[in-house]
N, CA and C atoms as an extended XYZ file, in Angstrom:
609
Properties=species:S:1:pos:R:3:atomname:S:1:resname:S:1:resid:I:1 pbc="F F F"
N        60.597       -9.047       14.536 N   UNK     1
C        59.719       -8.680       13.425 CA  UNK     1
C        58.305       -9.147       13.733 C   UNK     1
N        57.293       -8.403       13.298 N   UNK     2
C        55.908       -8.811       13.563 CA  UNK     2
C        55.552      -10.048       12.765 C   UNK     2
N        54.677      -10.891       13.295 N   UNK     3
C        54.287      -12.108       12.558 CA  UNK     3
C        53.525      -11.760       11.293 C   UNK     3
N        53.709      -12.549       10.241 N   UNK     4
C        53.021      -12.296        8.977 CA  UNK     4
C        51.824      -13.214        8.791 C   UNK     4
N        51.809      -14.364        9.467 N   UNK     5
C        50.667      -15.272        9.401 CA  UNK     5
C        49.490      -14.648       10.142 C   UNK     5
N        48.289      -14.719        9.547 N   UNK     6
C        47.118      -14.055       10.127 CA  UNK     6
C        46.803      -14.569       11.521 C   UNK     6
N        46.893      -15.890       11.703 N   UNK     7
C        46.616      -16.460       13.019 CA  UNK     7
C        47.618      -16.009       14.060 C   UNK     7
N        48.897      -15.998       13.688 N   UNK     8
C        49.934      -15.560       14.626 CA  UNK     8
C        49.781      -14.079       14.950 C   UNK     8
N        49.409      -13.296       13.944 N   UNK     9
C        49.222      -11.860       14.165 CA  UNK     9
C        48.049      -11.608       15.108 C   UNK     9
N        46.939      -12.324       14.882 N   UNK    10
C        45.784      -12.163       15.757 CA  UNK    10
C        46.127      -12.581       17.184 C   UNK    10
N        46.894      -13.653       17.324 N   UNK    11
C        47.309      -14.106       18.650 CA  UNK    11
C        48.182      -13.053       19.335 C   UNK    11
N        49.088      -12.436       18.578 N   UNK    12
C        49.952      -11.402       19.143 CA  UNK    12
C        49.152      -10.186       19.586 C   UNK    12
N        48.166       -9.800       18.782 N   UNK    13
C        47.303       -8.675       19.147 CA  UNK    13
C        46.522       -8.992       20.411 C   UNK    13
N        46.013      -10.237       20.500 N   UNK    14
C        45.270      -10.646       21.685 CA  UNK    14
C        46.129      -10.607       22.930 C   UNK    14
N        47.357      -11.104       22.814 N   UNK    15
C        48.256      -11.108       23.970 CA  UNK    15
C        48.560       -9.682       24.423 C   UNK    15
N        48.767       -8.802       23.461 N   UNK    16
C        49.056       -7.399       23.800 CA  UNK    16
C        47.861       -6.750       24.500 C   UNK    16
N        46.659       -7.048       24.013 N   UNK    17
C        45.455       -6.455       24.603 CA  UNK    17
C        45.188       -6.991       26.000 C   UNK    17
N        45.446       -8.280       26.207 N   UNK    18
C        45.135       -8.892       27.496 CA  UNK    18
C        46.208       -8.663       28.560 C   UNK    18
N        47.434       -8.356       28.144 N   UNK    19
C        48.541       -8.240       29.095 CA  UNK    19
C        48.236       -7.300       30.267 C   UNK    19
N        47.776       -6.062       30.032 N   UNK    20
C        47.502       -5.187       31.188 CA  UNK    20
C        46.299       -5.646       32.002 C   UNK    20
N        45.342       -6.296       31.362 N   UNK    21
C        44.157       -6.771       32.079 CA  UNK    21
C        44.517       -7.907       33.016 C   UNK    21
N        45.311       -8.851       32.515 N   UNK    22
C        45.730       -9.986       33.321 CA  UNK    22
C        46.620       -9.528       34.477 C   UNK    22
N        47.467       -8.527       34.216 N   UNK    23
C        48.346       -8.007       35.267 CA  UNK    23
C        47.545       -7.362       36.391 C   UNK    23
N        46.404       -6.763       36.037 N   UNK    24
C        45.591       -6.065       37.036 CA  UNK    24
C        44.591       -6.975       37.735 C   UNK    24
N        44.166       -8.050       37.055 N   UNK    25
C        43.124       -8.911       37.614 CA  UNK    25
C        43.370      -10.349       37.166 C   UNK    25
N        43.692      -11.206       38.098 N   UNK    26
C        44.022      -12.600       37.777 CA  UNK    26
C        42.877      -13.302       37.052 C   UNK    26
N        41.641      -12.936       37.365 N   UNK    27
C        40.487      -13.601       36.761 CA  UNK    27
C        40.413      -13.389       35.257 C   UNK    27
N        41.107      -12.359       34.749 N   UNK    28
C        41.089      -12.125       33.308 CA  UNK    28
C        41.875      -13.181       32.536 C   UNK    28
N        42.614      -14.055       33.254 N   UNK    29
C        43.220      -15.214       32.583 CA  UNK    29
C        42.131      -16.060       31.928 C   UNK    29
N        40.973      -16.150       32.580 N   UNK    30
C        39.878      -16.963       32.034 CA  UNK    30
C        39.361      -16.374       30.729 C   UNK    30
N        39.247      -15.028       30.688 N   UNK    31
C        38.780      -14.382       29.463 CA  UNK    31
C        39.805      -14.549       28.348 C   UNK    31
N        41.100      -14.486       28.714 N   UNK    32
C        42.134      -14.671       27.696 CA  UNK    32
C        42.078      -16.088       27.129 C   UNK    32
N        41.892      -17.075       28.003 N   UNK    33
C        41.788      -18.459       27.541 CA  UNK    33
C        40.564      -18.643       26.643 C   UNK    33
N        39.497      -17.977       27.008 N   UNK    34
C        38.269      -18.070       26.206 CA  UNK    34
C        38.502      -17.477       24.816 C   UNK    34
N        39.209      -16.339       24.768 N   UNK    35
C        39.493      -15.723       23.474 CA  UNK    35
C        40.398      -16.626       22.629 C   UNK    35
N        41.426      -17.218       23.252 N   UNK    36
C        42.323      -18.091       22.509 CA  UNK    36
C        41.558      -19.246       21.867 C   UNK    36
N        40.579      -19.776       22.589 N   UNK    37
C        39.789      -20.892       22.066 CA  UNK    37
C        38.926      -20.463       20.886 C   UNK    37
N        38.455      -19.205       20.907 N   UNK    38
C        37.553      -18.724       19.865 CA  UNK    38
C        38.280      -18.100       18.675 C   UNK    38
N        39.533      -17.710       18.848 N   UNK    39
C        40.237      -16.933       17.832 CA  UNK    39
C        40.314      -17.617       16.463 C   UNK    39
N        40.644      -18.920       16.361 N   UNK    40
C        40.719      -19.535       15.025 CA  UNK    40
C        39.383      -19.481       14.271 C   UNK    40
N        38.293      -19.732       14.976 N   UNK    41
C        36.978      -19.676       14.327 CA  UNK    41
C        36.633      -18.247       13.930 C   UNK    41
N        37.024      -17.294       14.767 N   UNK    42
C        36.791      -15.882       14.418 CA  UNK    42
C        37.534      -15.528       13.134 C   UNK    42
N        38.755      -16.004       13.012 N   UNK    43
C        39.536      -15.719       11.814 CA  UNK    43
C        38.876      -16.331       10.581 C   UNK    43
N        38.324      -17.535       10.706 N   UNK    44
C        37.593      -18.149        9.595 CA  UNK    44
C        36.399      -17.295        9.204 C   UNK    44
N        35.687      -16.788       10.212 N   UNK    45
C        34.532      -15.925        9.933 CA  UNK    45
C        34.980      -14.661        9.197 C   UNK    45
N        36.088      -14.067        9.636 N   UNK    46
C        36.590      -12.858        9.001 CA  UNK    46
C        36.930      -13.106        7.531 C   UNK    46
N        37.525      -14.257        7.254 N   UNK    47
C        37.869      -14.591        5.873 CA  UNK    47
C        36.608      -14.739        5.011 C   UNK    47
N        35.575      -15.376        5.587 N   UNK    48
C        34.332      -15.541        4.826 CA  UNK    48
C        33.666      -14.193        4.591 C   UNK    48
N        33.809      -13.309        5.547 N   UNK    49
C        33.263      -11.952        5.406 CA  UNK    49
C        33.946      -11.234        4.235 C   UNK    49
N        35.242      -11.355        4.148 N   UNK    50
C        35.982      -10.719        3.060 CA  UNK    50
C        35.637      -11.352        1.713 C   UNK    50
N        35.369      -12.652        1.703 N   UNK    51
C        34.977      -13.313        0.460 CA  UNK    51
C        33.635      -12.796       -0.052 C   UNK    51
N        32.806      -12.295        0.867 N   UNK    52
C        31.529      -11.701        0.478 CA  UNK    52
C        31.691      -10.267       -0.014 C   UNK    52
N        32.907       -9.746        0.047 N   UNK    53
C        33.170       -8.409       -0.470 CA  UNK    53
C        33.273       -7.321        0.577 C   UNK    53
N        33.062       -7.668        1.865 N   UNK    54
C        33.126       -6.666        2.919 CA  UNK    54
C        34.560       -6.411        3.329 C   UNK    54
N        34.870       -5.143        3.580 N   UNK    55
C        36.193       -4.735        4.039 CA  UNK    55
C        36.059       -3.876        5.283 C   UNK    55
N        36.887       -4.174        6.274 N   UNK    56
C        36.894       -3.414        7.528 CA  UNK    56
C        37.289       -1.960        7.247 C   UNK    56
N        36.530       -1.016        7.852 N   UNK    57
C        36.832        0.408        7.711 CA  UNK    57
C        37.369        0.985        9.014 C   UNK    57
N        36.630        0.771       10.099 N   UNK    58
C        37.030        1.342       11.377 CA  UNK    58
C        36.400        0.568       12.523 C   UNK    58
N        37.008        0.685       13.695 N   UNK    59
C        36.470        0.074       14.901 CA  UNK    59
C        36.500        1.050       16.054 C   UNK    59
N        35.650        0.791       17.051 N   UNK    60
C        35.540        1.676       18.217 CA  UNK    60
C        35.327        3.123       17.771 C   UNK    60
N        34.428        3.301       16.808 N   UNK    61
C        34.217        4.614       16.202 CA  UNK    61
C        33.171        5.412       16.981 C   UNK    61
N        33.552        6.586       17.445 N   UNK    62
C        32.623        7.463       18.141 CA  UNK    62
C        31.781        8.222       17.113 C   UNK    62
N        30.486        8.253       17.368 N   UNK    63
C        29.572        8.943       16.465 CA  UNK    63
C        28.578        9.770       17.286 C   UNK    63
N        28.139       10.877       16.700 N   UNK    64
C        27.145       11.751       17.332 CA  UNK    64
C        26.113       12.137       16.278 C   UNK    64
N        24.846       12.122       16.680 N   UNK    65
C        23.789       12.637       15.801 CA  UNK    65
C        22.832       13.469       16.635 C   UNK    65
N        22.384       14.550       16.053 N   UNK    66
C        21.491       15.473       16.772 CA  UNK    66
C        20.111       15.489       16.130 C   UNK    66
N        19.080       15.564       16.989 N   UNK    67
C        17.692       15.603       16.548 CA  UNK    67
C        17.035       16.861       17.101 C   UNK    67
N        16.138       17.450       16.332 N   UNK    68
C        15.394       18.618       16.785 CA  UNK    68
C        14.070       18.163       17.373 C   UNK    68
N        13.794       18.569       18.613 N   UNK    69
C        12.557       18.205       19.288 CA  UNK    69
C        11.451       19.186       18.937 C   UNK    69
N        10.220       18.856       19.341 N   UNK    70
C         9.057       19.648       18.959 CA  UNK    70
C         9.134       21.090       19.441 C   UNK    70
N         9.774       21.307       20.594 N   UNK    71
C         9.854       22.667       21.133 CA  UNK    71
C        11.104       23.408       20.672 C   UNK    71
N        11.837       22.815       19.735 N   UNK    72
C        13.031       23.471       19.217 CA  UNK    72
C        14.317       23.074       19.915 C   UNK    72
N        14.224       22.346       21.041 N   UNK    73
C        15.425       21.900       21.753 CA  UNK    73
C        16.137       20.817       20.932 C   UNK    73
N        17.387       20.564       21.285 N   UNK    74
C        18.194       19.592       20.555 CA  UNK    74
C        18.449       18.360       21.417 C   UNK    74
N        18.251       17.205       20.812 N   UNK    75
C        18.561       15.936       21.462 CA  UNK    75
C        19.821       15.369       20.814 C   UNK    75
N        20.801       14.985       21.635 N   UNK    76
C        22.080       14.498       21.126 CA  UNK    76
C        22.205       13.008       21.430 C   UNK    76
N        22.391       12.208       20.407 N   UNK    77
C        22.586       10.767       20.542 CA  UNK    77
C        24.066       10.458       20.328 C   UNK    77
N        24.687        9.832       21.320 N   UNK    78
C        26.108        9.481       21.253 CA  UNK    78
C        26.265        7.969       21.262 C   UNK    78
N        27.256        7.470       20.564 N   UNK    79
C        27.520        6.043       20.599 CA  UNK    79
C        28.925        5.713       20.133 C   UNK    79
N        29.353        4.500       20.457 N   UNK    80
C        30.654        3.991       20.002 CA  UNK    80
C        30.403        2.671       19.289 C   UNK    80
N        30.690        2.626       18.003 N   UNK    81
C        30.402        1.466       17.166 CA  UNK    81
C        31.594        0.512       17.182 C   UNK    81
N        31.322       -0.773       17.458 N   UNK    82
C        32.391       -1.766       17.484 CA  UNK    82
C        33.125       -1.831       16.148 C   UNK    82
N        32.343       -1.839       15.069 N   UNK    83
C        32.971       -2.078       13.758 CA  UNK    83
C        32.089       -1.575       12.627 C   UNK    83
N        32.735       -0.990       11.619 N   UNK    84
C        32.060       -0.580       10.389 CA  UNK    84
C        32.813       -1.180        9.216 C   UNK    84
N        32.098       -1.898        8.348 N   UNK    85
C        32.663       -2.449        7.112 CA  UNK    85
C        32.062       -1.712        5.924 C   UNK    85
N        32.743       -1.797        4.789 N   UNK    86
C        32.131       -1.244        3.571 CA  UNK    86
C        32.275       -2.237        2.429 C   UNK    86
N        31.352       -2.128        1.483 N   UNK    87
C        31.381       -2.931        0.257 CA  UNK    87
C        30.866       -2.024       -0.848 C   UNK    87
N        31.776       -1.571       -1.692 N   UNK    88
C        31.389       -0.570       -2.681 CA  UNK    88
C        31.055        0.734       -1.981 C   UNK    88
N        29.846        1.272       -2.280 N   UNK    89
C        29.444        2.510       -1.589 CA  UNK    89
C        28.417        2.281       -0.497 C   UNK    89
N        28.309        1.064        0.042 N   UNK    90
C        27.394        0.826        1.166 CA  UNK    90
C        28.196        0.337        2.371 C   UNK    90
N        27.554        0.395        3.536 N   UNK    91
C        28.250        0.082        4.780 CA  UNK    91
C        27.463       -0.913        5.630 C   UNK    91
N        28.186       -1.568        6.511 N   UNK    92
C        27.611       -2.514        7.464 CA  UNK    92
C        28.117       -2.158        8.851 C   UNK    92
N        27.211       -2.143        9.831 N   UNK    93
C        27.569       -1.870       11.216 CA  UNK    93
C        27.480       -3.176       11.997 C   UNK    93
N        28.561       -3.537       12.678 N   UNK    94
C        28.609       -4.783       13.432 CA  UNK    94
C        28.912       -4.513       14.892 C   UNK    94
N        28.296       -5.315       15.761 N   UNK    95
C        28.545       -5.207       17.195 CA  UNK    95
C        28.834       -6.598       17.734 C   UNK    95
N        30.005       -6.770       18.347 N   UNK    96
C        30.403       -8.076       18.872 CA  UNK    96
C        29.685       -8.374       20.183 C   UNK    96
N        29.227       -9.614       20.324 N   UNK    97
C        28.587      -10.061       21.554 CA  UNK    97
C        29.141      -11.435       21.952 C   UNK    97
N        29.505      -11.584       23.227 N   UNK    98
C        29.939      -12.886       23.725 CA  UNK    98
C        28.681      -13.665       24.116 C   UNK    98
N        27.899      -13.983       23.097 N   UNK    99
C        26.646      -14.717       23.241 CA  UNK    99
C        26.504      -15.645       22.041 C   UNK    99
N        25.582      -16.586       22.142 N   UNK   100
C        25.293      -17.461       21.008 CA  UNK   100
C        24.356      -16.742       20.043 C   UNK   100
N        24.343      -17.211       18.817 N   UNK   101
C        23.435      -16.619       17.836 CA  UNK   101
C        21.974      -16.867       18.218 C   UNK   101
N        21.701      -18.000       18.851 N   UNK   102
C        20.327      -18.278       19.286 CA  UNK   102
C        19.872      -17.234       20.298 C   UNK   102
N        20.744      -16.887       21.238 N   UNK   103
C        20.397      -15.868       22.231 CA  UNK   103
C        20.210      -14.510       21.574 C   UNK   103
N        21.015      -14.211       20.568 N   UNK   104
C        20.909      -12.921       19.883 CA  UNK   104
C        19.641      -12.850       19.029 C   UNK   104
N        19.267      -13.967       18.403 N   UNK   105
C        18.011      -13.981       17.642 CA  UNK   105
C        16.826      -13.735       18.565 C   UNK   105
N        16.870      -14.341       19.754 N   UNK   106
C        15.810      -14.120       20.733 CA  UNK   106
C        15.780      -12.659       21.160 C   UNK   106
N        16.961      -12.072       21.323 N   UNK   107
C        17.071      -10.671       21.725 CA  UNK   107
C        16.414       -9.738       20.706 C   UNK   107
N        16.524      -10.078       19.429 N   UNK   108
C        15.986       -9.224       18.374 CA  UNK   108
C        14.562       -9.600       17.957 C   UNK   108
N        14.018      -10.648       18.567 N   UNK   109
C        12.725      -11.174       18.118 CA  UNK   109
C        11.590      -10.181       18.306 C   UNK   109
N        11.578       -9.479       19.434 N   UNK   110
C        10.494       -8.527       19.702 CA  UNK   110
C        10.874       -7.179       19.110 C   UNK   110
N        10.153       -6.766       18.091 N   UNK   111
C        10.478       -5.521       17.396 CA  UNK   111
C        10.428       -4.326       18.350 C   UNK   111
N        11.469       -3.504       18.301 N   UNK   112
C        11.493       -2.282       19.089 CA  UNK   112
C        12.008       -2.440       20.496 C   UNK   112
N        12.199       -3.688       20.955 N   UNK   113
C        12.669       -3.893       22.324 CA  UNK   113
C        14.175       -3.687       22.436 C   UNK   113
N        14.924       -4.211       21.496 N   UNK   114
C        16.375       -4.030       21.488 CA  UNK   114
C        16.698       -2.942       20.465 C   UNK   114
N        17.199       -1.811       20.934 N   UNK   115
C        17.352       -0.650       20.052 CA  UNK   115
C        18.812       -0.339       19.721 C   UNK   115
N        19.747       -1.149       20.200 N   UNK   116
C        21.161       -0.819       20.018 CA  UNK   116
C        21.553       -0.733       18.548 C   UNK   116
N        21.227       -1.745       17.762 N   UNK   117
C        21.614       -1.742       16.361 CA  UNK   117
C        20.918       -0.624       15.590 C   UNK   117
N        19.650       -0.393       15.885 N   UNK   118
C        18.932        0.684       15.216 CA  UNK   118
C        19.585        2.035       15.512 C   UNK   118
N        20.015        2.224       16.761 N   UNK   119
C        20.695        3.464       17.125 CA  UNK   119
C        22.014        3.600       16.372 C   UNK   119
N        22.726        2.479       16.194 N   UNK   120
C        23.997        2.529       15.466 CA  UNK   120
C        23.789        2.896       13.997 C   UNK   120
N        22.693        2.425       13.411 N   UNK   121
C        22.382        2.798       12.037 CA  UNK   121
C        22.136        4.306       11.951 C   UNK   121
N        21.393        4.836       12.907 N   UNK   122
C        21.159        6.280       12.941 CA  UNK   122
C        22.472        7.044       13.054 C   UNK   122
N        23.369        6.536       13.881 N   UNK   123
C        24.634        7.232       14.112 CA  UNK   123
C        25.563        7.170       12.901 C   UNK   123
N        25.572        6.059       12.191 N   UNK   124
C        26.519        5.898       11.087 CA  UNK   124
C        26.051        6.581        9.816 C   UNK   124
N        24.729        6.584        9.564 N   UNK   125
C        24.242        7.333        8.411 CA  UNK   125
C        23.558        6.490        7.356 C   UNK   125
N        23.223        7.155        6.256 N   UNK   126
C        22.338        6.589        5.245 CA  UNK   126
C        22.985        5.519        4.379 C   UNK   126
N        24.293        5.365        4.437 N   UNK   127
C        24.948        4.354        3.604 CA  UNK   127
C        24.851        2.956        4.209 C   UNK   127
N        24.363        2.866        5.439 N   UNK   128
C        24.270        1.558        6.106 CA  UNK   128
C        23.128        0.743        5.508 C   UNK   128
N        23.453       -0.462        5.057 N   UNK   129
C        22.427       -1.380        4.539 CA  UNK   129
C        22.308       -2.629        5.397 C   UNK   129
N        23.231       -2.794        6.351 N   UNK   130
C        23.212       -3.977        7.210 CA  UNK   130
C        23.663       -3.585        8.608 C   UNK   130
N        22.932       -4.069        9.608 N   UNK   131
C        23.335       -3.903       11.005 CA  UNK   131
C        23.151       -5.253       11.665 C   UNK   131
N        24.185       -5.731       12.347 N   UNK   132
C        24.115       -7.092       12.887 CA  UNK   132
C        24.962       -7.225       14.136 C   UNK   132
N        24.505       -8.113       15.032 N   UNK   133
C        25.348       -8.580       16.120 CA  UNK   133
C        26.202       -9.733       15.583 C   UNK   133
N        27.420       -9.827       16.067 N   UNK   134
C        28.276      -10.964       15.736 CA  UNK   134
C        28.394      -11.821       16.992 C   UNK   134
N        27.742      -12.969       16.983 N   UNK   135
C        27.783      -13.869       18.127 CA  UNK   135
C        29.089      -14.647       18.143 C   UNK   135
N        29.815      -14.550       19.234 N   UNK   136
C        31.138      -15.168       19.334 CA  UNK   136
C        31.148      -16.446       20.167 C   UNK   136
N        30.018      -16.841       20.721 N   UNK   137
C        30.025      -17.936       21.691 CA  UNK   137
C        29.640      -19.290       21.108 C   UNK   137
N        29.369      -19.352       19.806 N   UNK   138
C        29.156      -20.638       19.153 CA  UNK   138
C        30.501      -21.194       18.691 C   UNK   138
N        30.495      -22.431       18.222 N   UNK   139
C        31.725      -22.984       17.663 CA  UNK   139
C        32.196      -22.166       16.467 C   UNK   139
N        31.241      -21.657       15.700 N   UNK   140
C        31.561      -20.784       14.578 CA  UNK   140
C        30.839      -19.456       14.761 C   UNK   140
N        31.561      -18.324       14.803 N   UNK   141
C        30.900      -17.029       14.923 CA  UNK   141
C        30.021      -16.756       13.710 C   UNK   141
N        29.093      -15.846       13.870 N   UNK   142
C        28.227      -15.476       12.755 CA  UNK   142
C        27.363      -14.290       13.096 C   UNK   142
N        26.829      -13.673       12.035 N   UNK   143
C        26.007      -12.478       12.218 CA  UNK   143
C        24.541      -12.831       12.483 C   UNK   143
N        23.911      -12.001       13.293 N   UNK   144
C        22.463      -12.038       13.472 CA  UNK   144
C        21.984      -10.626       13.152 C   UNK   144
N        21.364      -10.483       11.998 N   UNK   145
C        21.076       -9.156       11.465 CA  UNK   145
C        19.748       -8.606       11.962 C   UNK   145
N        19.701       -7.291       12.079 N   UNK   146
C        18.458       -6.569       12.356 CA  UNK   146
C        17.666       -6.498       11.068 C   UNK   146
N        16.445       -7.000       11.087 N   UNK   147
C        15.615       -7.004        9.883 CA  UNK   147
C        15.265       -5.571        9.475 C   UNK   147
N        15.361       -5.306        8.170 N   UNK   148
C        15.006       -3.994        7.620 CA  UNK   148
C        15.631       -2.871        8.460 C   UNK   148
N        16.955       -2.898        8.502 N   UNK   149
C        17.696       -2.013        9.413 CA  UNK   149
C        17.373       -0.540        9.214 C   UNK   149
N        17.270       -0.091        7.965 N   UNK   150
C        17.004        1.334        7.717 CA  UNK   150
C        15.627        1.719        8.249 C   UNK   150
N        14.605        0.881        7.997 N   UNK   151
C        13.251        1.184        8.480 CA  UNK   151
C        13.208        1.142       10.001 C   UNK   151
N        13.893        0.165       10.606 N   UNK   152
C        13.928        0.066       12.071 CA  UNK   152
C        14.570        1.306       12.674 C   UNK   152
N        15.631        1.796       12.046 N   UNK   153
C        16.306        2.994       12.544 CA  UNK   153
C        15.393        4.211       12.436 C   UNK   153
N        14.665        4.315       11.335 N   UNK   154
C        13.755        5.451       11.163 CA  UNK   154
C        12.663        5.444       12.230 C   UNK   154
N        12.148        4.255       12.545 N   UNK   155
C        11.125        4.168       13.593 CA  UNK   155
C        11.695        4.565       14.951 C   UNK   155
N        12.937        4.187       15.227 N   UNK   156
C        13.544        4.559       16.501 CA  UNK   156
C        13.785        6.052       16.589 C   UNK   156
N        14.132        6.668       15.469 N   UNK   157
C        14.312        8.123       15.459 CA  UNK   157
C        12.995        8.823       15.783 C   UNK   157
N        11.920        8.356       15.175 N   UNK   158
C        10.600        8.939       15.442 CA  UNK   158
C        10.232        8.762       16.915 C   UNK   158
N        10.525        7.582       17.459 N   UNK   159
C        10.192        7.301       18.854 CA  UNK   159
C        11.012        8.176       19.801 C   UNK   159
N        12.302        8.334       19.504 N   UNK   160
C        13.148        9.190       20.334 CA  UNK   160
C        12.622       10.617       20.387 C   UNK   160
N        12.335       11.156       19.209 N   UNK   161
C        11.861       12.540       19.141 CA  UNK   161
C        10.521       12.682       19.857 C   UNK   161
N         9.610       11.734       19.630 N   UNK   162
C         8.294       11.806       20.272 CA  UNK   162
C         8.404       11.682       21.787 C   UNK   162
N         9.232       10.750       22.271 N   UNK   163
C         9.375       10.517       23.704 CA  UNK   163
C         9.975       11.725       24.416 C   UNK   163
N        11.079       12.236       23.903 N   UNK   164
C        11.736       13.351       24.586 CA  UNK   164
C        10.966       14.649       24.429 C   UNK   164
N        10.235       14.789       23.337 N   UNK   165
C         9.366       15.952       23.190 CA  UNK   165
C         8.257       15.907       24.232 C   UNK   165
N         7.695       14.700       24.444 N   UNK   166
C         6.642       14.549       25.447 CA  UNK   166
C         7.179       14.805       26.852 C   UNK   166
N         8.363       14.321       27.165 N   UNK   167
C         8.955       14.552       28.485 CA  UNK   167
C         9.182       16.038       28.731 C   UNK   167
N         9.660       16.730       27.717 N   UNK   168
C         9.892       18.171       27.875 CA  UNK   168
C         8.585       18.935       28.024 C   UNK   168
N         7.494       18.334       27.530 N   UNK   169
C         6.176       18.967       27.663 CA  UNK   169
C         5.505       18.607       28.982 C   UNK   169
N         6.176       17.802       29.834 N   UNK   170
C         5.638       17.505       31.159 CA  UNK   170
C         5.094       16.112       31.349 C   UNK   170
N         5.202       15.254       30.343 N   UNK   171
C         4.699       13.886       30.491 CA  UNK   171
C         5.515       13.139       31.539 C   UNK   171
N         4.854       12.264       32.295 N   UNK   172
C         5.551       11.462       33.292 CA  UNK   172
C         6.378       10.371       32.657 C   UNK   172
N         7.461       10.019       33.290 N   UNK   173
C         8.329        8.967       32.775 CA  UNK   173
C         7.830        7.618       33.282 C   UNK   173
N         7.437        6.706       32.375 N   UNK   174
C         6.937        5.405       32.840 CA  UNK   174
C         8.040        4.600       33.519 C   UNK   174
N         7.639        3.759       34.463 N   UNK   175
C         8.595        2.933       35.205 CA  UNK   175
C         8.747        1.600       34.501 C   UNK   175
N         9.792        1.484       33.711 N   UNK   176
C        10.058        0.234       32.998 CA  UNK   176
C        11.003       -0.631       33.815 C   UNK   176
N        11.080       -1.876       33.451 N   UNK   177
C        12.026       -2.774       34.110 CA  UNK   177
C        11.689       -4.210       33.797 C   UNK   177
N        12.713       -4.980       33.455 N   UNK   178
C        12.504       -6.402       33.202 CA  UNK   178
C        12.384       -7.126       34.538 C   UNK   178
N        11.355       -7.945       34.685 N   UNK   179
C        11.067       -8.591       35.970 CA  UNK   179
C        12.262       -9.345       36.563 C   UNK   179
N        13.009      -10.139       35.778 N   UNK   180
C        14.157      -10.851       36.390 CA  UNK   180
C        15.209       -9.898       36.949 C   UNK   180
N        15.382       -8.740       36.277 N   UNK   181
C        16.344       -7.754       36.760 CA  UNK   181
C        15.813       -7.083       38.014 C   UNK   181
N        14.532       -6.757       38.011 N   UNK   182
C        13.918       -6.095       39.165 CA  UNK   182
C        14.019       -6.966       40.426 C   UNK   182
N        13.929       -8.277       40.260 N   UNK   183
C        13.986       -9.166       41.406 CA  UNK   183
C        15.326       -9.071       42.146 C   UNK   183
N        16.390       -8.706       41.427 N   UNK   184
C        17.718       -8.622       42.036 CA  UNK   184
C        18.148       -7.181       42.344 C   UNK   184
N        17.301       -6.229       42.028 N   UNK   185
C        17.693       -4.823       42.136 CA  UNK   185
C        17.724       -4.356       43.588 C   UNK   185
N        18.817       -3.685       43.970 N   UNK   186
C        18.953       -3.200       45.342 CA  UNK   186
C        18.022       -2.029       45.636 C   UNK   186
N        17.525       -1.384       44.594 N   UNK   187
C        16.630       -0.231       44.787 CA  UNK   187
C        15.162       -0.620       44.661 C   UNK   187
N        14.869       -1.913       44.752 N   UNK   188
C        13.499       -2.388       44.539 CA  UNK   188
C        12.493       -1.669       45.435 C   UNK   188
N        12.838       -1.452       46.683 N   UNK   189
C        11.894       -0.814       47.596 CA  UNK   189
C        11.696        0.669       47.354 C   UNK   189
N        12.584        1.282       46.579 N   UNK   190
C        12.485        2.716       46.300 CA  UNK   190
C        11.846        3.019       44.949 C   UNK   190
N        11.829        2.031       44.087 N   UNK   191
C        11.385        2.261       42.714 CA  UNK   191
C         9.871        2.422       42.642 C   UNK   191
N         9.434        3.272       41.714 N   UNK   192
C         7.992        3.523       41.559 CA  UNK   192
C         7.302        2.449       40.730 C   UNK   192
N         8.073        1.485       40.186 N   UNK   193
C         7.469        0.468       39.325 CA  UNK   193
C         6.429       -0.354       40.088 C   UNK   193
N         6.791       -0.855       41.273 N   UNK   194
C         5.840       -1.642       42.058 CA  UNK   194
C         4.617       -0.816       42.438 C   UNK   194
N         4.851        0.451       42.776 N   UNK   195
C         3.743        1.323       43.146 CA  UNK   195
C         2.755        1.453       41.989 C   UNK   195
N         3.271        1.632       40.778 N   UNK   196
C         2.411        1.769       39.611 CA  UNK   196
C         1.625        0.486       39.366 C   UNK   196
N         2.263       -0.665       39.592 N   UNK   197
C         1.558       -1.931       39.388 CA  UNK   197
C         0.437       -2.094       40.418 C   UNK   197
N         0.684       -1.671       41.672 N   UNK   198
C        -0.349       -1.736       42.714 CA  UNK   198
C        -1.507       -0.822       42.349 C   UNK   198
N        -1.172        0.383       41.903 N   UNK   199
C        -2.224        1.343       41.526 CA  UNK   199
C        -3.053        0.826       40.357 C   UNK   199
N        -2.379        0.209       39.395 N   UNK   200
C        -3.106       -0.324       38.237 CA  UNK   200
C        -4.001       -1.473       38.640 C   UNK   200
N        -3.552       -2.280       39.614 N   UNK   201
C        -4.343       -3.416       40.072 CA  UNK   201
C        -5.552       -3.013       40.880 C   UNK   201
N        -5.484       -1.866       41.548 N   UNK   202
C        -6.592       -1.415       42.385 CA  UNK   202
C        -7.573       -0.540       41.650 C   UNK   202
N        -7.243       -0.191       40.398 N   UNK   203
C        -8.151        0.692       39.640 CA  UNK   203
C        -9.234       -0.113       38.930 C   UNK   203
């Protein structure tokens, strides 16, 4: 018979999920051990979430939204949402991260730089009032919310339409890249980013 205790049930689900991974890759034992250590605190977080009135609706939900570009072409945004909760007639979009809340707050500090949550709000729809990362790497998990999620999503929609409309009109694609990532990139010598920086320095 399946376990009825919430902790035992969560442990059973974890074991079932990890079984094929561990069988295929011995190193996944470490991830399983890490999950076992975090599971009780995660369950406490889930209980506190329910006490706030939120109820789980769906997980790993595929969503698609289409935008009309300036020239009439269609832009299709696809995504898979980790989790959607509801409370009354409003919704919350959550994305799990194996990071600390401090790291996630830093990630969201620069407006417009991290667009994942804003994109999820666009994909889920107008009932979303909260979008947050759930940091799992602290002693106690917790949410780090995107400020003014609906407004942030609207700005990202405008940016998407403007950017892809400009590209279709012939605008050049800027060479972006985070410096620490570029330092380790195997394509560093082929990328136009360094060339653009040299050109900008000589102008």
